[in-house]
mmCIF file of C-alpha atoms in Angstrom:
data_model
loop_
_atom_site.group_PDB
_atom_site.id
_atom_site.type_symbol
_atom_site.label_atom_id
_atom_site.label_comp_id
_atom_site.label_asym_id
_atom_site.label_seq_id
_atom_site.Cartn_x
_atom_site.Cartn_y
_atom_site.Cartn_z
ATOM 1 C CA MET P 1 84.055 106.829 119.155
ATOM 2 C CA ASN P 2 82.687 107.090 122.692
ATOM 3 C CA LEU P 3 80.920 110.370 123.305
ATOM 4 C CA PRO P 4 79.119 111.042 126.580
ATOM 5 C CA ASN P 5 75.312 110.861 126.467
ATOM 6 C CA THR P 6 74.713 114.435 127.647
ATOM 7 C CA ARG P 7 74.459 116.781 124.669
ATOM 8 C CA VAL P 8 72.616 119.846 123.336
ATOM 9 C CA SER P 9 70.338 119.362 120.330
ATOM 10 C CA PHE P 10 70.079 121.633 117.297
ATOM 11 C CA ASP P 11 68.787 121.272 113.751
ATOM 12 C CA LEU P 12 71.905 122.629 112.052
ATOM 13 C CA ILE P 13 75.518 123.111 113.130
ATOM 14 C CA ILE P 14 77.746 125.556 111.243
ATOM 15 C CA VAL P 15 81.490 125.398 111.905
ATOM 16 C CA GLY P 16 83.266 128.642 111.039
ATOM 17 C CA ALA P 17 82.058 132.242 111.415
ATOM 18 C CA GLY P 18 83.983 133.662 108.473
ATOM 19 C CA PRO P 19 82.144 135.518 105.695
ATOM 20 C CA ALA P 20 80.840 132.331 104.025
ATOM 21 C CA GLY P 21 79.683 130.703 107.265
ATOM 22 C CA LEU P 22 78.019 133.894 108.492
ATOM 23 C CA SER P 23 76.291 134.449 105.141
ATOM 24 C CA PHE P 24 74.922 130.918 105.275
ATOM 25 C CA ALA P 25 73.731 131.442 108.849
ATOM 26 C CA ARG P 26 71.950 134.626 107.774
ATOM 27 C CA SER P 27 70.321 132.758 104.879
ATOM 28 C CA MET P 28 68.783 130.369 107.405
ATOM 29 C CA ALA P 29 67.647 133.105 109.787
ATOM 30 C CA ASP P 30 63.886 132.788 109.170
ATOM 31 C CA SER P 31 63.928 129.044 108.511
ATOM 32 C CA GLY P 32 62.600 128.045 111.915
ATOM 33 C CA LEU P 33 65.672 125.884 112.435
ATOM 34 C CA GLN P 34 67.696 126.052 115.620
ATOM 35 C CA ILE P 35 71.291 126.699 114.605
ATOM 36 C CA ALA P 36 74.597 126.330 116.446
ATOM 37 C CA LEU P 37 77.456 128.479 115.143
ATOM 38 C CA ILE P 38 80.934 127.372 116.242
ATOM 39 C CA GLU P 39 83.961 129.653 115.903
ATOM 40 C CA ARG P 40 87.510 129.356 117.191
ATOM 41 C CA GLN P 41 87.876 133.137 117.675
ATOM 42 C CA ASP P 42 86.320 134.900 120.627
ATOM 43 C CA GLU P 43 83.222 136.989 120.040
ATOM 44 C CA ALA P 44 85.023 140.312 120.505
ATOM 45 C CA SER P 45 87.231 139.468 117.505
ATOM 46 C CA LEU P 46 84.138 138.671 115.427
ATOM 47 C CA ALA P 47 82.381 141.873 116.437
ATOM 48 C CA ASP P 48 85.343 144.072 115.558
ATOM 49 C CA PRO P 49 87.703 142.109 113.275
ATOM 50 C CA ALA P 50 91.171 143.506 112.664
ATOM 51 C CA PHE P 51 92.331 144.668 109.244
ATOM 52 C CA ASP P 52 94.016 141.700 107.542
ATOM 53 C CA GLY P 53 95.149 143.293 104.291
ATOM 54 C CA ARG P 54 92.735 141.405 102.084
ATOM 55 C CA GLU P 55 90.382 143.319 99.812
ATOM 56 C CA ILE P 56 87.496 141.379 98.256
ATOM 57 C CA ALA P 57 86.414 142.056 94.672
ATOM 58 C CA LEU P 58 82.661 141.431 94.670
ATOM 59 C CA THR P 59 80.716 140.682 91.506
ATOM 60 C CA GLN P 60 77.353 142.331 90.954
ATOM 61 C CA ALA P 61 75.609 139.015 91.715
ATOM 62 C CA SER P 62 77.432 138.791 95.051
ATOM 63 C CA ILE P 63 76.495 142.368 95.914
ATOM 64 C CA GLU P 64 72.856 141.567 95.256
ATOM 65 C CA GLN P 65 73.111 138.494 97.484
ATOM 66 C CA LEU P 66 74.616 140.560 100.289
ATOM 67 C CA ARG P 67 71.727 143.003 99.933
ATOM 68 C CA LEU P 68 69.177 140.192 100.082
ATOM 69 C CA LEU P 69 70.902 138.832 103.171
ATOM 70 C CA ASP P 70 70.699 142.262 104.849
ATOM 71 C CA ILE P 71 74.503 142.302 105.175
ATOM 72 C CA TRP P 72 75.236 145.072 102.680
ATOM 73 C CA ARG P 73 73.511 147.772 104.762
ATOM 74 C CA HIS P 74 75.976 147.131 107.594
ATOM 75 C CA ILE P 75 78.959 148.092 105.406
ATOM 76 C CA ASP P 76 79.992 151.730 105.618
ATOM 77 C CA ALA P 77 79.405 153.344 102.206
ATOM 78 C CA GLU P 78 82.839 154.996 102.391
ATOM 79 C CA ALA P 79 84.420 151.534 102.630
ATOM 80 C CA ILE P 80 82.963 150.487 99.261
ATOM 81 C CA SER P 81 85.026 151.311 96.186
ATOM 82 C CA PRO P 82 83.830 150.747 92.593
ATOM 83 C CA LEU P 83 85.807 148.487 90.271
ATOM 84 C CA ARG P 84 84.985 150.216 87.007
ATOM 85 C CA ASP P 85 87.277 148.417 84.583
ATOM 86 C CA ALA P 86 90.043 145.803 84.612
ATOM 87 C CA ALA P 87 93.365 145.531 82.816
ATOM 88 C CA VAL P 88 96.042 142.864 82.451
ATOM 89 C CA GLU P 89 99.668 143.711 81.682
ATOM 90 C CA ASN P 90 102.327 141.205 80.806
ATOM 91 C CA GLY P 91 105.886 141.859 81.871
ATOM 92 C CA HIS P 92 106.545 145.107 80.042
ATOM 93 C CA GLY P 93 106.491 147.557 82.919
ATOM 94 C CA HIS P 94 105.478 150.489 80.734
ATOM 95 C CA GLY P 95 101.844 150.736 81.759
ATOM 96 C CA ARG P 96 100.665 149.267 78.424
ATOM 97 C CA SER P 97 97.670 146.976 78.928
ATOM 98 C CA LEU P 98 97.494 143.947 76.703
ATOM 99 C CA LEU P 99 93.969 143.055 77.791
ATOM 100 C CA GLN P 100 91.307 145.506 78.937
ATOM 101 C CA ILE P 101 87.831 144.641 80.248
ATOM 102 C CA ASP P 102 85.525 147.655 80.003
ATOM 103 C CA HIS P 103 82.435 147.896 82.237
ATOM 104 C CA ARG P 104 80.450 149.079 79.201
ATOM 105 C CA LEU P 105 80.622 145.529 77.861
ATOM 106 C CA GLY P 106 78.456 144.464 80.795
ATOM 107 C CA SER P 107 75.162 145.655 82.223
ATOM 108 C CA HIS P 108 76.296 147.924 85.089
ATOM 109 C CA ALA P 109 78.248 151.144 85.548
ATOM 110 C CA GLU P 110 81.079 149.080 87.045
ATOM 111 C CA LEU P 111 82.316 145.488 86.945
ATOM 112 C CA GLY P 112 81.956 145.118 90.710
ATOM 113 C CA MET P 113 82.897 146.621 94.050
ATOM 114 C CA LEU P 114 85.926 146.373 96.320
ATOM 115 C CA VAL P 115 85.377 145.901 100.056
ATOM 116 C CA ALA P 116 87.942 144.990 102.698
ATOM 117 C CA ASN P 117 87.572 141.485 104.114
ATOM 118 C CA HIS P 118 87.332 142.722 107.690
ATOM 119 C CA GLN P 119 84.509 145.082 106.710
ATOM 120 C CA ILE P 120 82.526 142.177 105.237
ATOM 121 C CA ARG P 121 83.193 140.079 108.328
ATOM 122 C CA ARG P 122 81.989 142.855 110.632
ATOM 123 C CA ALA P 123 78.857 143.470 108.567
ATOM 124 C CA ALA P 124 78.005 139.765 108.395
ATOM 125 C CA TYR P 125 78.470 139.411 112.159
ATOM 126 C CA ARG P 126 76.087 142.301 112.801
ATOM 127 C CA ALA P 127 73.449 140.848 110.490
ATOM 128 C CA VAL P 128 73.677 137.407 112.104
ATOM 129 C CA ARG P 129 73.950 138.614 115.706
ATOM 130 C CA GLU P 130 70.432 140.033 115.428
ATOM 131 C CA GLN P 131 68.924 136.586 114.747
ATOM 132 C CA LEU P 132 67.208 134.774 117.622
ATOM 133 C CA ASN P 133 67.470 131.220 116.245
ATOM 134 C CA ILE P 134 71.285 131.140 116.329
ATOM 135 C CA THR P 135 73.304 130.050 119.368
ATOM 136 C CA TRP P 136 76.957 131.089 119.354
ATOM 137 C CA PHE P 137 79.824 128.936 120.599
ATOM 138 C CA CYS P 138 82.871 131.202 120.368
ATOM 139 C CA GLY P 139 86.434 130.648 121.533
ATOM 140 C CA THR P 140 86.191 126.899 120.994
ATOM 141 C CA ALA P 141 86.895 124.375 118.233
ATOM 142 C CA VAL P 142 85.583 121.022 117.047
ATOM 143 C CA ARG P 143 87.566 118.090 118.385
ATOM 144 C CA ALA P 144 85.522 115.084 117.171
ATOM 145 C CA ILE P 145 82.577 114.340 114.887
ATOM 146 C CA ASP P 146 80.403 111.231 114.685
ATOM 147 C CA ASN P 147 78.158 111.364 111.631
ATOM 148 C CA SER P 148 77.423 107.642 111.425
ATOM 149 C CA GLY P 149 73.870 107.713 112.822
ATOM 150 C CA ASP P 150 70.605 109.524 112.195
ATOM 151 C CA ARG P 151 72.023 112.599 113.976
ATOM 152 C CA ALA P 152 75.515 114.064 113.685
ATOM 153 C CA ARG P 153 77.319 114.487 117.008
ATOM 154 C CA VAL P 154 80.019 117.092 117.527
ATOM 155 C CA ARG P 155 82.382 117.354 120.495
ATOM 156 C CA LEU P 156 83.993 120.713 121.231
ATOM 157 C CA ASP P 157 87.360 121.189 122.897
ATOM 158 C CA ASN P 158 85.625 122.813 125.880
ATOM 159 C CA GLY P 159 83.941 119.458 126.572
ATOM 160 C CA LEU P 160 80.491 120.463 125.313
ATOM 161 C CA GLU P 161 78.674 118.166 122.910
ATOM 162 C CA LEU P 162 76.160 119.146 120.246
ATOM 163 C CA GLU P 163 73.984 117.144 117.873
ATOM 164 C CA ALA P 164 72.097 118.092 114.721
ATOM 165 C CA ALA P 165 70.586 116.758 111.517
ATOM 166 C CA LEU P 166 73.324 118.431 109.464
ATOM 167 C CA VAL P 167 76.847 119.772 110.044
ATOM 168 C CA VAL P 168 78.224 122.377 107.624
ATOM 169 C CA ALA P 169 81.966 123.087 107.648
ATOM 170 C CA ALA P 170 82.976 126.605 106.564
ATOM 171 C CA ASP P 171 86.242 126.929 108.483
ATOM 172 C CA SER P 172 88.795 127.948 105.805
ATOM 173 C CA ARG P 173 90.699 126.186 103.045
ATOM 174 C CA PHE P 174 92.788 124.442 105.700
ATOM 175 C CA SER P 175 89.603 123.179 107.369
ATOM 176 C CA GLU P 176 90.181 120.999 110.415
ATOM 177 C CA THR P 177 86.528 119.954 110.300
ATOM 178 C CA ARG P 178 86.909 118.714 106.731
ATOM 179 C CA ARG P 179 89.826 116.573 107.891
ATOM 180 C CA LEU P 180 87.845 115.213 110.858
ATOM 181 C CA LEU P 181 85.112 114.218 108.426
ATOM 182 C CA GLY P 182 87.686 112.303 106.395
ATOM 183 C CA ILE P 183 87.376 114.406 103.238
ATOM 184 C CA PRO P 184 90.545 114.525 101.129
ATOM 185 C CA ALA P 185 91.294 117.735 99.249
ATOM 186 C CA HIS P 186 93.298 118.438 96.122
ATOM 187 C CA SER P 187 95.709 121.266 96.851
ATOM 188 C CA VAL P 188 98.117 123.241 94.699
ATOM 189 C CA ASP P 189 101.002 124.974 96.450
ATOM 190 C CA PHE P 190 102.267 127.614 94.059
ATOM 191 C CA GLY P 191 105.493 128.007 96.021
ATOM 192 C CA LYS P 192 104.871 131.732 96.396
ATOM 193 C CA THR P 193 103.788 134.108 99.126
ATOM 194 C CA MET P 194 101.379 136.990 98.739
ATOM 195 C CA LEU P 195 102.006 140.316 100.486
ATOM 196 C CA VAL P 196 98.996 142.633 100.826
ATOM 197 C CA CYS P 197 98.714 146.194 102.078
ATOM 198 C CA ASN P 198 97.168 149.558 101.254
ATOM 199 C CA MET P 199 99.257 152.252 99.591
ATOM 200 C CA ASP P 200 98.523 155.933 99.037
ATOM 201 C CA HIS P 201 99.835 157.396 95.775
ATOM 202 C CA THR P 202 100.042 160.636 93.817
ATOM 203 C CA GLU P 203 98.667 159.419 90.468
ATOM 204 C CA PRO P 204 94.954 158.543 90.032
ATOM 205 C CA HIS P 205 93.915 154.926 89.395
ATOM 206 C CA ALA P 206 90.635 155.791 87.591
ATOM 207 C CA HIS P 207 89.073 152.850 89.481
ATOM 208 C CA VAL P 208 90.777 150.366 87.159
ATOM 209 C CA ALA P 209 91.894 147.064 88.680
ATOM 210 C CA ARG P 210 95.248 145.967 87.269
ATOM 211 C CA GLU P 211 96.956 142.587 87.233
ATOM 212 C CA CYS P 212 100.616 143.015 86.258
ATOM 213 C CA PHE P 213 102.602 139.893 85.422
ATOM 214 C CA GLU P 214 106.229 140.958 85.684
ATOM 215 C CA PHE P 215 109.387 138.874 85.459
ATOM 216 C CA GLY P 216 109.912 137.191 88.821
ATOM 217 C CA TYR P 217 106.818 138.577 90.531
ATOM 218 C CA THR P 218 103.179 139.501 90.089
ATOM 219 C CA ALA P 219 101.591 142.780 91.180
ATOM 220 C CA ALA P 220 97.878 143.440 91.533
ATOM 221 C CA LEU P 221 96.501 146.945 92.047
ATOM 222 C CA LEU P 222 92.963 147.168 93.379
ATOM 223 C CA PRO P 223 91.512 150.711 93.473
ATOM 224 C CA ARG P 224 90.240 152.026 96.794
ATOM 225 C CA ASN P 225 88.463 155.336 97.207
ATOM 226 C CA GLY P 226 90.682 158.374 96.728
ATOM 227 C CA ASN P 227 94.294 158.049 95.634
ATOM 228 C CA SER P 228 94.697 154.758 97.440
ATOM 229 C CA SER P 229 95.077 151.169 96.257
ATOM 230 C CA SER P 230 95.294 147.719 97.713
ATOM 231 C CA VAL P 231 98.654 146.411 96.501
ATOM 232 C CA VAL P 232 99.244 142.670 96.201
ATOM 233 C CA ILE P 233 102.794 141.471 95.498
ATOM 234 C CA THR P 234 103.371 137.762 94.850
ATOM 235 C CA GLN P 235 106.957 136.493 95.046
ATOM 236 C CA ARG P 236 109.085 133.809 96.618
ATOM 237 C CA GLY P 237 108.744 133.636 100.370
ATOM 238 C CA GLU P 238 112.264 134.968 101.016
ATOM 239 C CA ASP P 239 111.610 138.011 98.822
ATOM 240 C CA ILE P 240 108.346 138.747 100.629
ATOM 241 C CA ALA P 241 110.120 138.388 103.978
ATOM 242 C CA ARG P 242 112.593 141.073 102.894
ATOM 243 C CA LEU P 243 109.771 143.387 101.821
ATOM 244 C CA THR P 244 107.987 142.900 105.129
ATOM 245 C CA ALA P 245 111.167 143.677 107.100
ATOM 246 C CA MET P 246 111.839 146.997 105.322
ATOM 247 C CA ASP P 247 111.074 150.282 107.032
ATOM 248 C CA GLU P 248 108.156 152.218 105.552
ATOM 249 C CA THR P 249 110.270 154.555 103.403
ATOM 250 C CA GLU P 250 112.393 151.796 101.846
ATOM 251 C CA PHE P 251 109.278 149.697 101.338
ATOM 252 C CA ALA P 252 107.450 152.499 99.525
ATOM 253 C CA ARG P 253 110.404 153.180 97.205
ATOM 254 C CA THR P 254 110.707 149.458 96.472
ATOM 255 C CA ILE P 255 107.005 149.122 95.642
ATOM 256 C CA GLU P 256 107.238 152.138 93.344
ATOM 257 C CA ARG P 257 110.054 150.405 91.482
ATOM 258 C CA LEU P 258 108.223 147.066 91.318
ATOM 259 C CA LEU P 259 105.189 148.868 89.885
ATOM 260 C CA HIS P 260 107.354 150.828 87.412
ATOM 261 C CA HIS P 261 105.979 154.057 88.942
ATOM 262 C CA ARG P 262 102.508 153.398 87.485
ATOM 263 C CA LEU P 263 100.875 155.306 90.344
ATOM 264 C CA GLY P 264 103.567 157.877 91.039
ATOM 265 C CA THR P 265 105.043 158.445 94.489
ATOM 266 C CA MET P 266 103.691 156.032 97.077
ATOM 267 C CA ARG P 267 103.325 155.822 100.845
ATOM 268 C CA LEU P 268 102.405 152.853 103.015
ATOM 269 C CA GLY P 269 98.858 153.330 104.276
ATOM 270 C CA SER P 270 98.292 150.229 106.390
ATOM 271 C CA THR P 271 99.939 147.281 108.082
ATOM 272 C CA ARG P 272 101.497 144.598 105.862
ATOM 273 C CA HIS P 273 100.265 141.003 105.779
ATOM 274 C CA ALA P 274 101.682 137.894 104.093
ATOM 275 C CA TYR P 275 99.845 134.694 103.094
ATOM 276 C CA PRO P 276 101.086 131.474 101.465
ATOM 277 C CA LEU P 277 99.600 130.931 98.024
ATOM 278 C CA VAL P 278 97.754 127.600 98.114
ATOM 279 C CA ALA P 279 94.617 126.603 96.192
ATOM 280 C CA VAL P 280 92.355 123.840 97.531
ATOM 281 C CA TYR P 281 89.472 121.828 96.097
ATOM 282 C CA ALA P 282 87.706 119.266 98.302
ATOM 283 C CA ASP P 283 87.267 115.811 96.771
ATOM 284 C CA ARG P 284 83.728 115.752 98.145
ATOM 285 C CA PHE P 285 81.438 118.565 99.190
ATOM 286 C CA VAL P 286 78.953 116.346 101.038
ATOM 287 C CA GLY P 287 78.551 113.068 102.895
ATOM 288 C CA GLN P 288 76.302 111.545 105.509
ATOM 289 C CA ARG P 289 74.889 114.473 107.500
ATOM 290 C CA TYR P 290 77.572 116.951 106.440
ATOM 291 C CA ALA P 291 78.466 119.491 103.774
ATOM 292 C CA VAL P 292 81.459 121.741 103.220
ATOM 293 C CA LEU P 293 81.120 125.350 102.138
ATOM 294 C CA GLY P 294 83.197 128.397 101.232
ATOM 295 C CA ASP P 295 86.969 127.964 101.212
ATOM 296 C CA ALA P 296 86.577 124.591 102.926
ATOM 297 C CA ALA P 297 85.031 123.432 99.638
ATOM 298 C CA VAL P 298 86.868 125.646 97.116
ATOM 299 C CA GLY P 299 89.886 127.748 98.080
ATOM 300 C CA MET P 300 90.753 129.743 94.965
ATOM 301 C CA HIS P 301 93.961 131.358 93.767
ATOM 302 C CA PRO P 302 93.105 135.097 93.978
ATOM 303 C CA VAL P 303 94.090 135.923 90.384
ATOM 304 C CA THR P 304 90.482 135.663 89.118
ATOM 305 C CA ALA P 305 88.947 137.082 92.327
ATOM 306 C CA HIS P 306 86.287 134.382 92.717
ATOM 307 C CA GLY P 307 86.973 133.114 96.251
ATOM 308 C CA PHE P 308 84.256 134.738 98.371
ATOM 309 C CA ASN P 309 81.993 135.050 95.327
ATOM 310 C CA PHE P 310 81.988 131.241 95.124
ATOM 311 C CA GLY P 311 81.385 131.094 98.872
ATOM 312 C CA LEU P 312 78.272 133.230 98.468
ATOM 313 C CA SER P 313 76.909 131.301 95.505
ATOM 314 C CA GLY P 314 77.620 127.981 97.261
ATOM 315 C CA GLN P 315 75.759 128.939 100.425
ATOM 316 C CA ALA P 316 72.790 130.053 98.322
ATOM 317 C CA LEU P 317 72.671 126.649 96.619
ATOM 318 C CA LEU P 318 72.851 124.802 99.938
ATOM 319 C CA THR P 319 70.203 127.082 101.444
ATOM 320 C CA ALA P 320 67.883 126.316 98.528
ATOM 321 C CA GLU P 321 68.229 122.563 99.114
ATOM 322 C CA ILE P 322 67.549 122.875 102.847
ATOM 323 C CA ARG P 323 64.504 125.078 102.271
ATOM 324 C CA ASP P 324 63.234 122.648 99.635
ATOM 325 C CA ALA P 325 63.553 119.782 102.132
ATOM 326 C CA GLN P 326 61.641 121.803 104.734
ATOM 327 C CA ARG P 327 58.794 122.558 102.324
ATOM 328 C CA LYS P 328 58.479 118.869 101.518
ATOM 329 C CA GLY P 329 58.670 117.820 105.164
ATOM 330 C CA ARG P 330 61.931 115.984 104.593
ATOM 331 C CA ASP P 331 65.086 115.611 106.657
ATOM 332 C CA ILE P 332 67.321 118.638 105.978
ATOM 333 C CA GLY P 333 70.290 116.278 105.839
ATOM 334 C CA ASN P 334 68.744 114.047 103.174
ATOM 335 C CA ALA P 335 71.252 112.556 100.769
ATOM 336 C CA GLU P 336 69.437 113.595 97.573
ATOM 337 C CA GLY P 337 69.394 117.282 98.433
ATOM 338 C CA LEU P 338 73.036 117.261 99.500
ATOM 339 C CA ALA P 339 73.970 115.463 96.272
ATOM 340 C CA ARG P 340 72.230 118.167 94.222
ATOM 341 C CA TYR P 341 74.124 120.872 96.119
ATOM 342 C CA GLN P 342 77.411 119.107 95.417
ATOM 343 C CA SER P 343 76.630 118.611 91.734
ATOM 344 C CA ARG P 344 75.558 122.209 91.154
ATOM 345 C CA HIS P 345 78.397 123.727 93.120
ATOM 346 C CA ARG P 346 80.970 121.533 91.380
ATOM 347 C CA ARG P 347 79.598 122.481 87.952
ATOM 348 C CA ALA P 348 79.841 126.155 88.893
ATOM 349 C CA THR P 349 83.340 126.022 90.396
ATOM 350 C CA LEU P 350 85.495 123.208 89.018
ATOM 351 C CA PRO P 351 86.016 124.564 85.472
ATOM 352 C CA LEU P 352 87.107 127.966 86.775
ATOM 353 C CA TYR P 353 89.209 126.410 89.543
ATOM 354 C CA LEU P 354 91.174 124.398 86.983
ATOM 355 C CA THR P 355 91.376 127.309 84.540
ATOM 356 C CA THR P 356 92.536 129.712 87.256
ATOM 357 C CA ASN P 357 95.302 127.349 88.351
ATOM 358 C CA ALA P 358 96.449 126.949 84.741
ATOM 359 C CA ILE P 359 96.462 130.725 84.260
ATOM 360 C CA ALA P 360 98.393 131.242 87.488
ATOM 361 C CA LYS P 361 101.036 128.720 86.456
ATOM 362 C CA LEU P 362 101.379 130.102 82.935
ATOM 363 C CA PHE P 363 101.597 133.719 84.001
ATOM 364 C CA THR P 364 104.156 133.123 86.738
ATOM 365 C CA ASP P 365 106.447 131.050 84.509
ATOM 366 C CA ASP P 366 109.301 133.293 83.364
ATOM 367 C CA ARG P 367 110.743 130.872 80.819
ATOM 368 C CA LEU P 368 110.735 132.228 77.272
ATOM 369 C CA PRO P 369 108.126 129.799 75.809
ATOM 370 C CA ALA P 370 105.649 130.627 78.599
ATOM 371 C CA ARG P 371 106.259 134.364 78.222
ATOM 372 C CA PHE P 372 105.590 134.082 74.493
ATOM 373 C CA ALA P 373 102.471 131.965 75.036
ATOM 374 C CA ARG P 374 100.864 134.330 77.511
ATOM 375 C CA ASP P 375 101.750 137.388 75.466
ATOM 376 C CA THR P 376 100.126 135.785 72.437
ATOM 377 C CA ALA P 377 97.077 134.682 74.442
ATOM 378 C CA LEU P 378 96.475 138.170 75.817
ATOM 379 C CA ARG P 379 96.886 139.814 72.422
ATOM 380 C CA VAL P 380 94.383 137.409 70.890
ATOM 381 C CA ALA P 381 91.938 137.901 73.787
ATOM 382 C CA GLU P 382 92.204 141.692 73.444
ATOM 383 C CA ARG P 383 90.981 141.377 69.850
ATOM 384 C CA LEU P 384 88.053 139.104 70.722
ATOM 385 C CA SER P 385 85.152 141.347 71.685
ATOM 386 C CA PRO P 386 82.801 138.380 72.377
ATOM 387 C CA PHE P 387 85.343 136.989 74.874
ATOM 388 C CA LYS P 388 85.688 140.298 76.692
ATOM 389 C CA ARG P 389 81.924 140.790 76.665
ATOM 390 C CA ALA P 390 81.503 137.335 78.203
ATOM 391 C CA VAL P 391 83.996 138.144 80.967
ATOM 392 C CA ALA P 392 82.271 141.444 81.723
ATOM 393 C CA GLY P 393 78.897 139.711 81.683
ATOM 394 C CA THR P 394 80.097 137.088 84.151
ATOM 395 C CA LEU P 395 81.010 139.853 86.600
ATOM 396 C CA THR P 396 77.955 142.057 86.128
ATOM 397 C CA ARG P 397 75.112 139.599 85.578
ATOM 398 C CA GLY P 398 73.392 137.477 88.192
ATOM 399 C CA SER P 399 73.715 133.734 88.708
ATOM 400 C CA ALA P 400 71.494 130.698 89.125
ATOM 401 C CA ALA P 401 72.277 130.821 92.833
ATOM 402 C CA ARG P 402 71.053 134.404 92.963
ATOM 403 C CA GLY P 403 67.668 133.297 91.606
ATOM 404 C CA ALA P 404 67.422 130.598 94.265
ATOM 405 C CA LEU P 405 68.268 133.079 97.008
ATOM 406 C CA LYS P 406 65.740 135.660 95.796
ATOM 407 C CA ARG P 407 62.929 133.141 96.197
ATOM 408 C CA LEU P 408 64.141 132.402 99.726
ATOM 409 C CA ARG P 409 64.801 135.938 100.904
ATOM 410 C CA PRO P 410 65.317 135.955 104.685
ATOM 411 C CA ALA P 411 63.278 138.153 106.956
ATOM 412 C CA SER P 412 64.784 141.501 107.984
#
């Protein structure tokens, strides 16, 4: 590849200013490294991102990481809703939970917190924008990468060229940078589309998150503050298209019916957004002078709510390896450190990625054997207190990545 000789030098290049990329940039804020942050969107869109329908269920470990990264303080307290308990219902439509996860099985007063994706993006932008060692390249995209030498070279579509010791791709599960680097990814297309929106309702939700596996569709109810919930309906694309095309009154009556009136009378409280349901797992997380992070590494099915939580834990692991290399006077793109990041992040994510996909397939299969199997599985799980305690503990306890990040707390 022939790249012109004129280029701008950095220590680290981050591609993608989504929540994972911004969190990683904030982790490196007091590292002394000069960082380039590349984002396709313009800076105005990053500073004030639009509502996109997605609500993020944050574990207690993720909340602590966001506090350590000085991101949490930028989120309006009124935009944070507690997730006290969780319940799973299986195709009965009578409000009877077959599996309940109580916060009292864990170590906090709630399992986690619910925050809208655009609120997290805005807060992360504000925390990163304050840092003096980060140069922003907004409204442009990566067009070519040469990572064959002792420095990685990146060409942007605006003609500018950058070089650095390490390139980190954090530009979504459909990462163009990952493809440019030649990294294959295992993907699972579930053949469904997810519709997300906020709904106001007359019945209280008691801050219980519900996953309702009905015949022909799945409904998730995530409690927002007040009598409001984030509603997630997963169906075939043509069914979602019909829901999206309905006027607000017809839509509200239809959602009430799909939810079997669990939350009483409902009213649309936001715009509606639809996303294809595709899970992605990169075959490699690292290579010569590069690493992938966030959804570019692991794009989860939302049923277990681990997507951004994995993004946060992954960036903490990568940060720890870079800081370790700095302390030892080593190249931040050294192969041994990158290999450790890959190994640790794979151990933390692959089992749950595979389990989540299996759960998603089982619980969206309406054939009689699958319905019987999942009903039996949930009934058994409901009777296993150690299992439920383990699930609650996973959500409320910290992680190994949290420990690494605490030791490397960035400057305020």
